[in-house]
Amino acid sequence: MNPICPRFLKEHRFDIFYKNSEKGAVGVSIHEMIHYVWFYVWNDHFHDNYEEYENPSLKWILSEMVVESIMRDERLSSINPYFPGCVYSYFLDMSVDGEPILETIDRLYKSFDITHFMETAYDYCAEHEKEIRSHIEKSENKI
């Protein structure tokens, strides 16, 4: 009954809202599977705690942003009805230093191997955390 479609990393499962269409369920599933792979690789590299991968952690925020870049792979985007724009809407209009944040994340994603990208993107988000969180908070307060 939950339209949010929560994920449970420790339990290796996520929920799909029962009113989703078949295509919608595929889109949500791809998004969530990206998170599982992302955090598997992240944890293998950083050896931190899975508890740190949930909202409002900066690690969670980054994991939500990178979905758009990863989804650009045609094998994924061609079957996802939510692409482009398969991230929280507040990322779509978020800019840092005058550049859309998703463009910055995508440029970094294309520039490095996955673990170097994770390090670089996280450092970037940490450097701009106050601005990122402020934008998210303002966007959430509009709802």
PDB file of C-alpha atoms in Angstrom:
ATOM      1  CA  MET A   1       0.000   0.000   0.000  1.00  0.00           C
ATOM      2  CA  ASN A   2       3.046   2.294   0.246  1.00  0.00           C
ATOM      3  CA  PRO A   3       3.413   4.469  -2.897  1.00  0.00           C
ATOM      4  CA  ILE A   4       6.992   5.398  -1.935  1.00  0.00           C
ATOM      5  CA  CYS A   5       8.410   1.942  -2.800  1.00  0.00           C
ATOM      6  CA  PRO A   6      10.919   1.646   0.059  1.00  0.00           C
ATOM      7  CA  ARG A   7      14.047  -0.468  -0.172  1.00  0.00           C
ATOM      8  CA  PHE A   8      15.563  -2.608   2.525  1.00  0.00           C
ATOM      9  CA  LEU A   9      19.273  -3.070   1.790  1.00  0.00           C
ATOM     10  CA  LYS A  10      19.991  -5.482   4.636  1.00  0.00           C
ATOM     11  CA  GLU A  11      17.068  -7.682   3.658  1.00  0.00           C
ATOM     12  CA  HIS A  12      17.898  -7.496  -0.072  1.00  0.00           C
ATOM     13  CA  ARG A  13      14.389  -6.449  -1.033  1.00  0.00           C
ATOM     14  CA  PHE A  14      12.267  -3.482  -2.032  1.00  0.00           C
ATOM     15  CA  ASP A  15       8.563  -2.861  -2.366  1.00  0.00           C
ATOM     16  CA  ILE A  16       6.663  -1.927  -5.510  1.00  0.00           C
ATOM     17  CA  PHE A  17       3.444   0.049  -5.181  1.00  0.00           C
ATOM     18  CA  TYR A  18       0.563  -2.197  -6.211  1.00  0.00           C
ATOM     19  CA  LYS A  19      -0.965   0.434  -8.490  1.00  0.00           C
ATOM     20  CA  ASN A  20       2.183   0.722 -10.624  1.00  0.00           C
ATOM     21  CA  SER A  21       1.818  -0.269 -14.234  1.00  0.00           C
ATOM     22  CA  GLU A  22       4.035  -3.070 -15.526  1.00  0.00           C
ATOM     23  CA  LYS A  23       6.333  -0.493 -17.141  1.00  0.00           C
ATOM     24  CA  GLY A  24       6.288   1.600 -13.974  1.00  0.00           C
ATOM     25  CA  ALA A  25       7.258  -1.427 -11.901  1.00  0.00           C
ATOM     26  CA  VAL A  26      10.169  -2.055 -14.273  1.00  0.00           C
ATOM     27  CA  GLY A  27      11.326   1.570 -13.922  1.00  0.00           C
ATOM     28  CA  VAL A  28      11.175   1.488 -10.131  1.00  0.00           C
ATOM     29  CA  SER A  29      12.893  -1.909 -10.083  1.00  0.00           C
ATOM     30  CA  ILE A  30      15.788  -0.701 -12.245  1.00  0.00           C
ATOM     31  CA  HIS A  31      16.189   2.360 -10.016  1.00  0.00           C
ATOM     32  CA  GLU A  32      16.278   0.233  -6.866  1.00  0.00           C
ATOM     33  CA  MET A  33      18.592  -2.408  -8.347  1.00  0.00           C
ATOM     34  CA  ILE A  34      21.037   0.357  -9.216  1.00  0.00           C
ATOM     35  CA  HIS A  35      21.059   1.246  -5.511  1.00  0.00           C
ATOM     36  CA  TYR A  36      21.804  -2.354  -4.533  1.00  0.00           C
ATOM     37  CA  VAL A  37      24.731  -2.622  -6.928  1.00  0.00           C
ATOM     38  CA  TRP A  38      25.940   0.883  -6.035  1.00  0.00           C
ATOM     39  CA  PHE A  39      26.015   0.165  -2.309  1.00  0.00           C
ATOM     40  CA  TYR A  40      27.524  -3.281  -2.808  1.00  0.00           C
ATOM     41  CA  VAL A  41      30.438  -1.726  -4.699  1.00  0.00           C
ATOM     42  CA  TRP A  42      30.572   1.228  -2.296  1.00  0.00           C
ATOM     43  CA  ASN A  43      30.719  -1.018   0.754  1.00  0.00           C
ATOM     44  CA  ASP A  44      33.331  -3.280  -0.837  1.00  0.00           C
ATOM     45  CA  HIS A  45      35.496  -0.213  -1.451  1.00  0.00           C
ATOM     46  CA  PHE A  46      34.905   1.867   1.707  1.00  0.00           C
ATOM     47  CA  HIS A  47      34.037  -0.890   4.226  1.00  0.00           C
ATOM     48  CA  ASP A  48      31.634   1.374   6.072  1.00  0.00           C
ATOM     49  CA  ASN A  49      28.282   0.635   7.678  1.00  0.00           C
ATOM     50  CA  TYR A  50      25.103  -0.054   5.700  1.00  0.00           C
ATOM     51  CA  GLU A  51      23.237   2.081   8.239  1.00  0.00           C
ATOM     52  CA  GLU A  52      24.955   5.096   6.638  1.00  0.00           C
ATOM     53  CA  TYR A  53      23.207   4.458   3.313  1.00  0.00           C
ATOM     54  CA  GLU A  54      19.791   5.733   4.341  1.00  0.00           C
ATOM     55  CA  ASN A  55      18.139   9.135   4.194  1.00  0.00           C
ATOM     56  CA  PRO A  56      19.300  11.777   5.251  1.00  0.00           C
ATOM     57  CA  SER A  57      22.910  10.601   4.887  1.00  0.00           C
ATOM     58  CA  LEU A  58      25.035  12.335   2.266  1.00  0.00           C
ATOM     59  CA  LYS A  59      25.885   8.844   0.987  1.00  0.00           C
ATOM     60  CA  TRP A  60      22.181   8.287   0.357  1.00  0.00           C
ATOM     61  CA  ILE A  61      21.857  11.679  -1.358  1.00  0.00           C
ATOM     62  CA  LEU A  62      24.738  10.838  -3.695  1.00  0.00           C
ATOM     63  CA  SER A  63      23.261   7.405  -4.408  1.00  0.00           C
ATOM     64  CA  GLU A  64      20.046   9.077  -5.522  1.00  0.00           C
ATOM     65  CA  MET A  65      21.885  11.498  -7.812  1.00  0.00           C
ATOM     66  CA  VAL A  66      24.026   8.862  -9.552  1.00  0.00           C
ATOM     67  CA  VAL A  67      21.001   6.862 -10.704  1.00  0.00           C
ATOM     68  CA  GLU A  68      20.506   9.318 -13.570  1.00  0.00           C
ATOM     69  CA  SER A  69      24.082   8.899 -14.854  1.00  0.00           C
ATOM     70  CA  ILE A  70      24.057   5.129 -14.535  1.00  0.00           C
ATOM     71  CA  MET A  71      20.647   4.978 -16.191  1.00  0.00           C
ATOM     72  CA  ARG A  72      22.062   6.664 -19.315  1.00  0.00           C
ATOM     73  CA  ASP A  73      23.372   3.256 -20.355  1.00  0.00           C
ATOM     74  CA  GLU A  74      21.085   2.457 -23.286  1.00  0.00           C
ATOM     75  CA  ARG A  75      20.485  -1.069 -22.006  1.00  0.00           C
ATOM     76  CA  LEU A  76      18.776   0.475 -18.983  1.00  0.00           C
ATOM     77  CA  SER A  77      17.328   3.709 -20.357  1.00  0.00           C
ATOM     78  CA  SER A  78      15.642   1.937 -23.259  1.00  0.00           C
ATOM     79  CA  ILE A  79      13.416  -0.035 -20.879  1.00  0.00           C
ATOM     80  CA  ASN A  80      12.829   2.613 -18.210  1.00  0.00           C
ATOM     81  CA  PRO A  81       9.684   4.701 -18.793  1.00  0.00           C
ATOM     82  CA  TYR A  82      10.871   7.218 -16.173  1.00  0.00           C
ATOM     83  CA  PHE A  83      14.129   8.088 -17.934  1.00  0.00           C
ATOM     84  CA  PRO A  84      15.277  10.803 -18.169  1.00  0.00           C
ATOM     85  CA  GLY A  85      14.258  12.290 -14.864  1.00  0.00           C
ATOM     86  CA  CYS A  86      14.258   9.112 -12.798  1.00  0.00           C
ATOM     87  CA  VAL A  87      15.609  10.904  -9.724  1.00  0.00           C
ATOM     88  CA  TYR A  88      14.040  13.110  -7.079  1.00  0.00           C
ATOM     89  CA  SER A  89      12.741  16.241  -8.784  1.00  0.00           C
ATOM     90  CA  TYR A  90      14.788  18.544  -6.561  1.00  0.00           C
ATOM     91  CA  PHE A  91      17.959  17.270  -8.247  1.00  0.00           C
ATOM     92  CA  LEU A  92      16.669  18.260 -11.671  1.00  0.00           C
ATOM     93  CA  ASP A  93      16.859  21.993 -10.938  1.00  0.00           C
ATOM     94  CA  MET A  94      19.700  21.935  -8.397  1.00  0.00           C
ATOM     95  CA  SER A  95      22.807  23.901  -9.324  1.00  0.00           C
ATOM     96  CA  VAL A  96      26.120  24.262  -7.521  1.00  0.00           C
ATOM     97  CA  ASP A  97      28.581  26.946  -8.567  1.00  0.00           C
ATOM     98  CA  GLY A  98      26.261  27.824 -11.440  1.00  0.00           C
ATOM     99  CA  GLU A  99      26.283  24.326 -12.972  1.00  0.00           C
ATOM    100  CA  PRO A 100      23.442  21.804 -12.742  1.00  0.00           C
ATOM    101  CA  ILE A 101      24.550  19.238 -10.189  1.00  0.00           C
ATOM    102  CA  LEU A 102      23.436  16.273 -12.286  1.00  0.00           C
ATOM    103  CA  GLU A 103      25.659  17.488 -15.138  1.00  0.00           C
ATOM    104  CA  THR A 104      28.608  17.694 -12.756  1.00  0.00           C
ATOM    105  CA  ILE A 105      27.915  14.213 -11.408  1.00  0.00           C
ATOM    106  CA  ASP A 106      27.555  12.858 -14.943  1.00  0.00           C
ATOM    107  CA  ARG A 107      30.831  14.456 -16.051  1.00  0.00           C
ATOM    108  CA  LEU A 108      32.608  12.870 -13.073  1.00  0.00           C
ATOM    109  CA  TYR A 109      30.931   9.525 -13.773  1.00  0.00           C
ATOM    110  CA  LYS A 110      32.244   9.542 -17.335  1.00  0.00           C
ATOM    111  CA  SER A 111      35.750  10.576 -16.228  1.00  0.00           C
ATOM    112  CA  PHE A 112      36.711   7.864 -13.741  1.00  0.00           C
ATOM    113  CA  ASP A 113      36.416   4.194 -12.974  1.00  0.00           C
ATOM    114  CA  ILE A 114      33.575   3.461 -10.557  1.00  0.00           C
ATOM    115  CA  THR A 115      35.503   3.569  -7.262  1.00  0.00           C
ATOM    116  CA  HIS A 116      37.433   6.716  -8.191  1.00  0.00           C
ATOM    117  CA  PHE A 117      34.113   8.229  -9.270  1.00  0.00           C
ATOM    118  CA  MET A 118      32.596   7.323  -5.903  1.00  0.00           C
ATOM    119  CA  GLU A 119      35.460   9.000  -4.057  1.00  0.00           C
ATOM    120  CA  THR A 120      35.458  12.108  -6.243  1.00  0.00           C
ATOM    121  CA  ALA A 121      31.680  12.527  -6.326  1.00  0.00           C
ATOM    122  CA  TYR A 122      31.400  12.077  -2.567  1.00  0.00           C
ATOM    123  CA  ASP A 123      34.165  14.630  -1.965  1.00  0.00           C
ATOM    124  CA  TYR A 124      32.330  17.043  -4.271  1.00  0.00           C
ATOM    125  CA  CYS A 125      29.051  16.511  -2.395  1.00  0.00           C
ATOM    126  CA  ALA A 126      30.781  16.872   0.978  1.00  0.00           C
ATOM    127  CA  GLU A 127      32.354  20.137  -0.162  1.00  0.00           C
ATOM    128  CA  HIS A 128      28.918  21.448  -1.196  1.00  0.00           C
ATOM    129  CA  GLU A 129      26.822  19.631   1.409  1.00  0.00           C
ATOM    130  CA  LYS A 130      25.335  22.736   2.983  1.00  0.00           C
ATOM    131  CA  GLU A 131      24.153  24.040  -0.397  1.00  0.00           C
ATOM    132  CA  ILE A 132      22.821  20.615  -1.444  1.00  0.00           C
ATOM    133  CA  ARG A 133      20.888  20.114   1.771  1.00  0.00           C
ATOM    134  CA  SER A 134      19.541  23.655   1.681  1.00  0.00           C
ATOM    135  CA  HIS A 135      18.161  23.114  -1.822  1.00  0.00           C
ATOM    136  CA  ILE A 136      16.584  19.797  -0.825  1.00  0.00           C
ATOM    137  CA  GLU A 137      15.011  21.332   2.272  1.00  0.00           C
ATOM    138  CA  LYS A 138      13.593  24.269   0.323  1.00  0.00           C
ATOM    139  CA  SER A 139      12.170  21.906  -2.298  1.00  0.00           C
ATOM    140  CA  GLU A 140      10.623  19.604   0.280  1.00  0.00           C
ATOM    141  CA  ASN A 141       9.029  22.558   2.079  1.00  0.00           C
ATOM    142  CA  LYS A 142       7.254  23.580  -1.137  1.00  0.00           C
ATOM    143  CA  ILE A 143       5.310  20.322  -1.161  1.00  0.00           C
TER     144      ILE A 143
END
